[in-house]
Coordinates of C-alpha atoms and ligand atoms in Angstrom, one line a residue:
X1 CA 0.0 0.0 0.0
X2 CA 1.8 3.1 -1.3
X3 CA -0.7 5.3 -3.3
X4 CA -4.2 5.1 -1.9
X5 CA -7.2 6.6 -3.6
X6 CA -9.9 7.5 -1.0
X7 CA -13.3 8.4 -2.6
X8 CA -15.6 10.6 -0.6
X9 CA -12.8 11.7 1.6
X10 CA -14.3 15.1 2.2
X11 CA -17.4 13.6 3.9
X12 CA -17.9 12.5 7.4
X13 CA -16.3 9.0 7.6
X14 CA -14.0 9.6 4.6
X15 CA -12.4 12.8 6.2
X16 CA -11.9 11.0 9.5
X17 CA -10.3 8.1 7.6
X18 CA -8.0 10.5 5.6
X19 CA -6.8 11.9 9.0
X20 CA -6.4 8.5 10.5
X21 CA -4.3 7.1 7.6
X22 CA -2.1 10.2 7.3
X23 CA -1.4 9.9 11.0
X24 CA -0.9 6.2 11.3
X25 CA 0.6 5.3 7.9
X26 CA 3.6 7.6 7.4
X27 CA 4.7 6.0 4.1
X28 CA 1.5 6.4 2.1
X29 CA 0.3 9.1 -0.3
X30 CA -3.4 9.9 -0.1
X31 CA -5.3 11.0 -3.2
X32 CA -8.7 12.2 -2.1
X33 CA -11.4 12.2 -4.8
X34 CA -14.6 13.9 -3.8
X35 CA -17.4 15.7 -5.7
X36 CA -18.1 18.1 -2.8
X37 CA -21.8 17.5 -2.8
X38 CA -23.8 19.1 0.0
X39 CA -22.3 16.5 2.4
X40 CA -18.6 17.1 1.6
X41 CA -16.6 20.1 2.5
X42 CA -12.9 21.2 2.4
X43 CA -13.3 22.5 5.9
X44 CA -13.4 18.8 7.0
X45 CA -9.8 18.5 5.8
X46 CA -8.3 21.5 7.5
X47 CA -5.1 21.0 9.6
X48 CA -4.4 17.4 8.4
X49 CA -1.4 15.6 9.9
X50 CA 1.2 14.9 7.1
X51 CA -0.6 17.4 4.9
X52 CA 2.0 17.2 2.1
X53 CA 1.1 13.5 1.5
X54 CA -2.5 14.5 0.8
X55 CA -3.8 15.6 -2.6
X56 CA -7.4 16.7 -3.0
X57 CA -9.2 16.3 -6.3
X58 CA -12.7 17.7 -6.8
X59 CA -14.4 15.3 -9.2
X60 CA -17.1 12.7 -9.7
X61 CA -16.6 8.9 -9.3
X62 CA -18.9 8.5 -12.3
X63 CA -16.3 10.3 -14.5
X64 CA -14.5 7.3 -16.0
X65 CA -11.9 9.4 -17.8
X66 CA -11.0 11.2 -14.6
X67 CA -10.8 8.0 -12.6
X68 CA -8.6 6.3 -15.3
X69 CA -6.2 9.3 -15.3
X70 CA -5.9 9.3 -11.5
X71 CA -5.2 5.6 -11.3
X72 CA -2.5 5.8 -14.0
X73 CA -0.9 9.1 -13.1
X74 CA -0.8 8.4 -9.4
X75 CA -0.1 4.7 -9.7
X76 CA -2.9 3.9 -7.4
X77 CA -2.5 0.5 -5.7
X78 CA -5.3 0.8 -3.1
X79 CA -8.8 2.2 -3.4
X80 CA -10.9 2.8 -0.4
X81 CA -14.4 3.7 -1.6
X82 CA -16.6 5.8 0.7
X83 CA -18.2 8.2 -1.8
X84 CA -22.0 7.8 -1.7
X85 CA -25.3 9.4 -1.1
X86 CA -25.7 8.3 2.5
X87 CA -28.9 9.6 4.0
X88 CA -32.0 7.3 4.1
X89 CA -34.5 10.2 4.3
X90 CA -33.1 11.9 1.2
X91 CA -33.2 8.5 -0.6
X92 CA -37.0 8.4 0.1
X93 CA -37.6 11.9 -1.2
X94 CA -35.2 11.6 -4.2
X95 CA -33.8 8.2 -5.0
X96 CA -32.4 8.9 -8.4
X97 CA -29.0 10.4 -7.2
X98 CA -28.6 7.3 -5.1
X99 CA -28.8 5.0 -8.1
X100 CA -26.3 7.2 -10.0
X101 CA -23.6 7.7 -7.3
X102 CA -23.9 4.5 -5.3
X103 CA -24.5 2.0 -8.2
X104 CA -23.1 3.6 -11.4
X105 CA -20.3 5.3 -9.4
X106 CA -19.2 2.0 -7.8
X107 CA -19.4 0.3 -11.2
X108 CA -17.3 3.0 -12.8
X109 CA -14.6 2.6 -10.1
X110 CA -14.6 -1.2 -10.4
X111 CA -14.3 -1.1 -14.2
X112 CA -11.4 1.4 -14.0
X113 CA -9.6 -0.7 -11.3
X114 CA -10.1 -3.9 -13.4
X115 CA -8.7 -2.2 -16.5
X116 CA -5.7 -0.6 -14.8
X117 CA -4.7 -3.3 -12.3
X118 CA -5.5 -6.5 -14.1
X119 CA -5.1 -5.6 -17.8
X120 CA -2.6 -2.8 -17.9
X121 CA -0.3 -3.5 -14.9
X122 CA -1.1 -7.3 -14.6
X123 CA -0.8 -6.9 -10.8
X124 CA -1.7 -9.8 -8.5
X125 CA -3.7 -9.9 -5.3
X126 CA -0.8 -8.8 -3.2
X127 CA -0.2 -5.6 -5.2
X128 CA -3.6 -4.0 -5.2
X129 CA -6.8 -3.8 -3.2
X130 CA -10.3 -2.4 -3.7
X131 CA -12.0 -1.9 -0.4
X132 CA -15.7 -1.1 -0.5
X133 CA -17.4 0.6 2.5
X134 CA -20.9 -0.6 3.0
X135 CA -23.6 -0.6 5.7
X136 CA -25.5 -3.0 7.9
X137 CA -28.7 -1.6 6.4
X138 CA -28.4 -4.0 3.4
X139 CA -29.5 -6.8 5.8
X140 CA -32.9 -5.1 6.4
X141 CA -34.7 -5.0 9.8
X142 CA -34.5 -7.4 12.7
X143 CA -37.4 -8.5 14.9
X144 CA -36.7 -8.2 18.7
X145 CA -35.8 -11.8 19.1
X146 CA -33.8 -12.3 15.9
X147 CA -30.0 -12.9 16.1
X148 CA -27.7 -10.0 15.0
X149 CA -26.6 -9.6 11.4
X150 CA -23.7 -11.9 10.4
X151 CA -21.8 -11.9 7.1
X152 CA -24.0 -14.8 6.1
X153 CA -27.3 -13.0 6.7
X154 CA -29.3 -12.7 3.5
X155 CA -29.6 -9.2 2.0
X156 CA -33.0 -7.6 2.4
X157 CA -32.6 -3.9 1.9
X158 CA -35.7 -1.8 2.7
X159 CA -34.9 1.8 1.7
X160 CA -33.7 3.1 -1.7
X161 CA -30.5 4.0 0.1
X162 CA -30.0 0.4 1.4
X163 CA -31.0 -1.1 -2.0
X164 CA -28.4 1.1 -3.8
X165 CA -25.7 0.0 -1.3
X166 CA -26.8 -3.6 -1.6
X167 CA -26.5 -3.3 -5.4
X168 CA -23.0 -1.9 -5.2
X169 CA -22.0 -4.7 -2.8
X170 CA -23.2 -7.3 -5.3
X171 CA -21.1 -5.6 -8.0
X172 CA -18.0 -5.7 -5.8
X173 CA -18.6 -9.4 -5.1
X174 CA -19.1 -10.1 -8.8
X175 CA -15.9 -8.3 -9.8
X176 CA -14.0 -10.5 -7.4
X177 CA -15.7 -13.7 -8.4
X178 CA -15.7 -13.2 -12.1
X179 CA -12.6 -11.2 -12.9
X180 CA -10.5 -11.9 -9.8
X181 CA -10.4 -8.2 -8.8
X182 CA -8.8 -8.1 -5.3
X183 CA -11.6 -6.8 -3.2
X184 CA -12.6 -6.6 0.5
X185 CA -15.9 -5.2 1.8
X186 CA -17.0 -4.0 5.2
X187 CA -20.6 -3.6 6.4
X188 CA -20.7 -1.2 9.3
X189 CA -23.4 0.1 11.7
X190 CA -24.3 3.7 12.4
X191 CA -21.3 5.9 12.9
X192 CA -21.1 9.1 15.0
X193 CA -18.4 11.5 15.9
X194 CA -16.6 14.7 14.6
X195 CA -17.5 16.1 11.2
X196 CA -20.8 14.3 10.8
X197 CA -23.2 16.3 8.6
X198 CA -26.1 17.5 10.8
X199 CA -28.8 15.7 8.9
X200 CA -28.1 12.4 10.8
X201 CA -29.6 11.8 14.2
X202 CA -26.7 12.6 16.6
X203 CA -25.5 15.9 15.2
X204 CA -29.0 17.0 14.3
X205 CA -30.1 16.6 17.9
X206 CA -27.0 18.4 19.2
X207 CA -27.4 21.3 16.9
X208 CA -31.2 21.7 17.3
X209 CA -30.9 21.5 21.1
X210 CA -28.3 24.3 21.0
X211 CA -30.7 26.5 19.1
X212 CA -33.7 25.5 21.2
X213 CA -35.4 23.9 18.2
X214 CA -37.6 20.8 18.4
X215 CA -35.8 17.4 18.7
X216 CA -37.7 15.3 16.1
X217 CA -38.3 11.7 17.1
X218 CA -39.6 9.6 14.2
X219 CA -42.6 7.4 15.2
X220 CA -42.3 6.0 18.8
X221 CA -38.5 6.4 19.1
X222 CA -38.1 2.8 20.0
X223 CA -36.1 1.9 16.9
X224 CA -32.7 0.3 17.7
X225 CA -29.3 1.0 16.1
X226 CA -25.8 -0.1 16.9
X227 CA -23.6 3.0 17.3
X228 CA -20.0 3.0 16.4
X229 CA -17.5 5.9 17.1
X230 CA -16.0 6.9 13.8
X231 CA -12.4 6.5 14.8
X232 CA -13.1 2.9 15.7
X233 CA -14.5 2.4 12.3
X234 CA -11.4 3.9 10.7
X235 CA -9.2 1.5 12.7
X236 CA -11.2 -1.5 11.6
X237 CA -11.0 -0.5 7.9
X238 CA -7.2 0.0 8.2
X239 CA -6.9 -3.4 9.7
X240 CA -9.0 -5.0 7.0
X241 CA -6.9 -3.3 4.3
X242 CA -3.7 -4.7 5.9
X243 CA -4.9 -8.1 7.0
X244 CA -8.4 -8.9 5.7
X245 CA -8.7 -11.8 3.3
X246 CA -9.3 -11.0 -0.3
X247 CA -12.8 -11.6 -1.5
X248 CA -14.2 -11.5 2.1
X249 CA -16.7 -9.3 3.9
X250 CA -16.5 -8.2 7.5
X251 CA -19.2 -6.8 9.7
X252 CA -18.2 -3.9 12.0
X253 CA -20.3 -2.6 15.0
X254 CA -20.0 -0.8 18.3
X255 CA -21.5 -3.5 20.5
X256 CA -24.5 -1.6 21.8
X257 CA -28.2 -1.4 21.1
X258 CA -29.9 1.7 22.5
X259 CA -33.2 3.0 21.3
X260 CA -33.3 6.3 19.4
X261 CA -35.0 7.8 22.4
X262 CA -32.2 6.7 24.7
X263 CA -29.7 8.3 22.4
X264 CA -31.6 11.5 22.5
X265 CA -32.0 11.5 26.2
X266 CA -28.3 10.8 26.7
X267 CA -27.4 13.8 24.4
X268 CA -29.8 16.0 26.3
X269 CA -28.3 15.2 29.7
X270 CA -24.7 15.7 28.3
X271 CA -25.9 19.2 27.1
X272 CA -27.6 19.9 30.4
X273 CA -24.3 19.2 32.2
X274 CA -22.2 21.2 29.7
X275 CA -24.6 24.2 29.5
X276 CA -26.4 24.4 32.9
X277 CA -27.3 28.1 32.3
X278 CA -28.9 27.4 28.9
X279 CA -32.5 28.7 28.6
X280 CA -33.3 25.4 26.8
X281 CA -32.3 23.2 29.7
X282 CA -33.5 20.6 30.5
X283 CA -33.1 19.9 26.8
X284 CA -35.5 17.0 26.9
X285 CA -38.3 19.6 27.0
X286 CA -37.5 20.1 23.3
X287 CA -38.4 16.5 22.3
X288 CA -41.2 16.3 19.7
X289 CA -42.7 13.2 18.2
X290 CA -43.1 13.5 14.4
X291 CA -44.6 11.4 11.6
X292 CA -42.5 8.2 11.2
X293 CA -40.1 7.6 8.3
X294 CA -41.8 5.5 5.6
X295 CA -40.6 1.9 5.7
X296 CA -38.5 2.7 8.9
X297 CA -36.3 -0.2 9.9
X298 CA -37.0 -1.2 13.5
X299 CA -33.8 -2.8 14.6
X300 CA -30.2 -3.3 13.5
X301 CA -27.6 -5.3 15.5
X302 CA -24.2 -6.6 14.5
X303 CA -22.5 -9.9 15.0
X304 CA -18.8 -9.0 15.0
X305 CA -17.4 -12.5 15.7
X306 CA -15.6 -12.7 12.3
X307 CA -13.5 -9.5 12.6
X308 CA -12.9 -10.1 16.3
X309 CA -11.6 -13.7 15.8
X310 CA -9.8 -13.2 12.5
X311 CA -8.3 -9.8 12.9
X312 CA -8.5 -9.2 16.7
X313 CA -10.5 -6.0 16.2
X314 CA -13.0 -4.6 18.7
X315 CA -14.4 -1.2 19.3
X316 CA -12.4 0.9 21.9
X317 CA -14.9 3.7 22.5
X318 CA -17.8 3.1 24.9
X319 CA -21.1 4.8 23.8
X320 CA -21.5 7.2 26.7
X321 CA -18.0 8.6 26.5
X322 CA -18.1 8.6 22.7
X323 CA -21.3 10.7 22.8
X324 CA -19.6 13.1 25.3
X325 CA -16.6 13.5 23.0
X326 CA -18.9 14.2 20.1
X327 CA -21.0 16.8 21.9
X328 CA -17.7 18.5 23.0
X329 CA -16.5 18.5 19.4
X330 CA -19.6 20.3 18.1
X331 CA -19.5 22.8 21.1
X332 CA -15.8 23.5 20.3
X333 CA -16.3 23.9 16.5
X334 CA -18.8 26.6 16.3
X335 CA -17.3 27.9 13.0
X336 CA -17.8 24.6 11.3
X337 CA -21.4 24.5 12.5
X338 CA -22.1 28.1 11.5
X339 CA -20.8 27.4 8.0
X340 CA -23.3 24.5 7.5
X341 CA -26.1 26.4 9.1
X342 CA -25.6 29.3 6.7
X343 CA -26.0 27.0 3.6
X344 CA -29.2 27.5 1.7
X345 CA -29.2 23.8 0.8
X346 CA -29.1 22.8 4.4
X347 CA -32.0 25.1 5.4
X348 CA -34.0 23.8 2.4
X349 CA -33.5 20.3 3.6
X350 CA -34.6 21.2 7.2
X351 CA -37.7 22.8 5.7
X352 CA -38.5 19.9 3.4
X353 CA -37.9 17.0 5.9
X354 CA -39.2 18.6 9.1
X355 CA -41.4 21.7 8.6
X356 CA -43.2 20.3 5.6
X357 CA -43.5 16.8 7.1
X358 CA -47.1 15.8 7.3
Ligands
NAD401 P1 -21.3 11.5 3.8 O1 -22.6 11.7 3.1 O2 -20.9 12.3 5.0 O3 -20.1 11.8 2.7 C1 -20.2 11.3 1.4 C2 -19.1 12.0 0.6 O4 -19.1 11.5 -0.7 C3 -19.2 13.5 0.5 O5 -18.0 14.1 0.8 C4 -19.7 13.7 -0.9 O6 -19.2 15.0 -1.4 C5 -19.0 12.5 -1.6 N1 -19.7 12.2 -2.9 C6 -21.0 12.0 -3.1 N2 -21.2 11.7 -4.4 C7 -20.0 11.7 -5.0 C8 -19.6 11.4 -6.3 N3 -20.5 11.1 -7.3 N4 -18.3 11.5 -6.6 C9 -17.4 11.8 -5.6 N5 -17.7 12.0 -4.4 C10 -19.0 12.0 -4.1 O7 -21.2 10.0 4.1 P2 -20.6 9.1 5.3 O8 -21.6 9.1 6.4 O9 -19.2 9.6 5.5 O10 -20.6 7.7 4.6 C11 -19.4 7.3 3.9 C12 -19.7 5.8 3.4 O11 -19.9 5.0 4.5 C13 -20.9 5.7 2.5 O12 -20.6 4.8 1.5 C14 -21.9 5.1 3.4 O13 -22.9 4.3 2.7 C15 -21.1 4.3 4.4 N6 -21.6 4.1 5.7 C16 -22.0 5.2 6.5 C17 -22.5 5.0 7.8 C18 -22.8 6.1 8.7 O14 -23.3 5.9 9.8 N7 -22.6 7.4 8.3 C19 -22.6 3.7 8.3 C20 -22.2 2.6 7.5 C21 -21.7 2.8 6.2
TYD402 P1 -30.0 8.3 10.8 O1 -29.0 9.1 11.6 O2 -30.7 9.0 9.7 O3 -29.3 7.0 10.4 P2 -30.0 5.6 9.7 O4 -31.4 6.0 9.2 O5 -29.1 5.3 8.6 O6 -30.0 4.6 10.8 O7 -31.2 7.9 11.8 C1 -30.9 7.1 13.0 C2 -32.2 6.7 13.6 O8 -32.8 7.9 14.1 C3 -33.2 6.2 12.6 O9 -34.0 5.2 13.3 C4 -34.1 7.3 12.3 C5 -34.1 8.2 13.5 N1 -34.2 9.6 13.4 C6 -35.1 10.3 14.1 O10 -35.9 9.8 14.9 N2 -35.2 11.7 13.9 C7 -34.4 12.4 13.0 O11 -34.6 13.6 12.8 C8 -33.5 11.6 12.3 C9 -32.6 12.3 11.3 C10 -33.4 10.2 12.5

């Protein structure tokens, strides 16, 4: 691993991963390809460690000529593919972009990697690696008594987002099986931590609470997710890149199963403790039940036995302290927050998904 192409490296997990790799892998060059959609921002990449080993390229993963040029000119031997449309609610209101980026974009990268690595360079498995970042949402929804998702659980995606990610996973699998492309794939649970765009639950609740706006709970708030601190996710991906077996999938989770309401209550009490003089404290008074998300998955849970036993990975961050660190990051990064809040696109989304919600 010398020259690594990270797609979507200006987004939430991608920018954390760029930071992680520059810090922990002093010999690598990072090429960061990101289209800078509403979800990506150069401000996520400020003050990087080892900045000279990072090159940012603004561009679309669906642009085959651009991807071909990058692979060849930078002699890319490793691709870590994060770029995606990533928000379930947006996929419900406008699925088309999810098909384009998540399916066509992944297909474009796979084709380009196949051509450059296998046909042009004739590299073998040890010389190149395509790592695809996916989600636990491809497995669908669990009943209360069902066992957690294992790598063998059948895919049953329920949202357009999950279906588009499932499609991309199948393409990755097929490119390994049919062409021998050296791939690995990870299916991860809900991430939280610094730089997460405030359309997702954790940062949305923090930012709304700071402004004294309603904290929207979809349905009864009893849905269950497994929450993983983003740095733990980055560590797991790096380990799979180094030691994961070619052609394999690994599930990654945080080993917890709170309800959404529990997450919201925890965030409120952290904010109460940090800001005792806030006119909005106790922040739980801002909680508002709103119309449920259509097709809302009830429960996700992850069986991590494979990555634990094969690679010795497990999450380091406990949920309570991880949420505290996350709240503190948003409190200490008021400029970052202000920049997003001032975006017309962000305000349009808040209007469309919350104010106009029937
Ligand atoms: P994000 O929405 O914060 O960032 C996505 C990034 O991709 C943005 O920087 C955006 O500009 C970029 N992008 C979008 N379309 C592009 C295109 N056509 N070409 C180039 N760049 C493009 O997403 P995230 O939360 O960081 O998620 C990253 C990956 O991890 C996604 O593949 C997602 O499915 C997966 N994932 C996310 C979570 C989570 O909880 N956030 C959990 C499991 C898996
Ligand atoms: P989200 O962060 O969008 O992640 P995902 O849908 O990929 O799991 O949502 C996490 C959970 O929180 C999910 O069950 C939906 C719920 N939720 C709310 O109750 N209110 C909100 O405003 C948002 C954004 C999510």
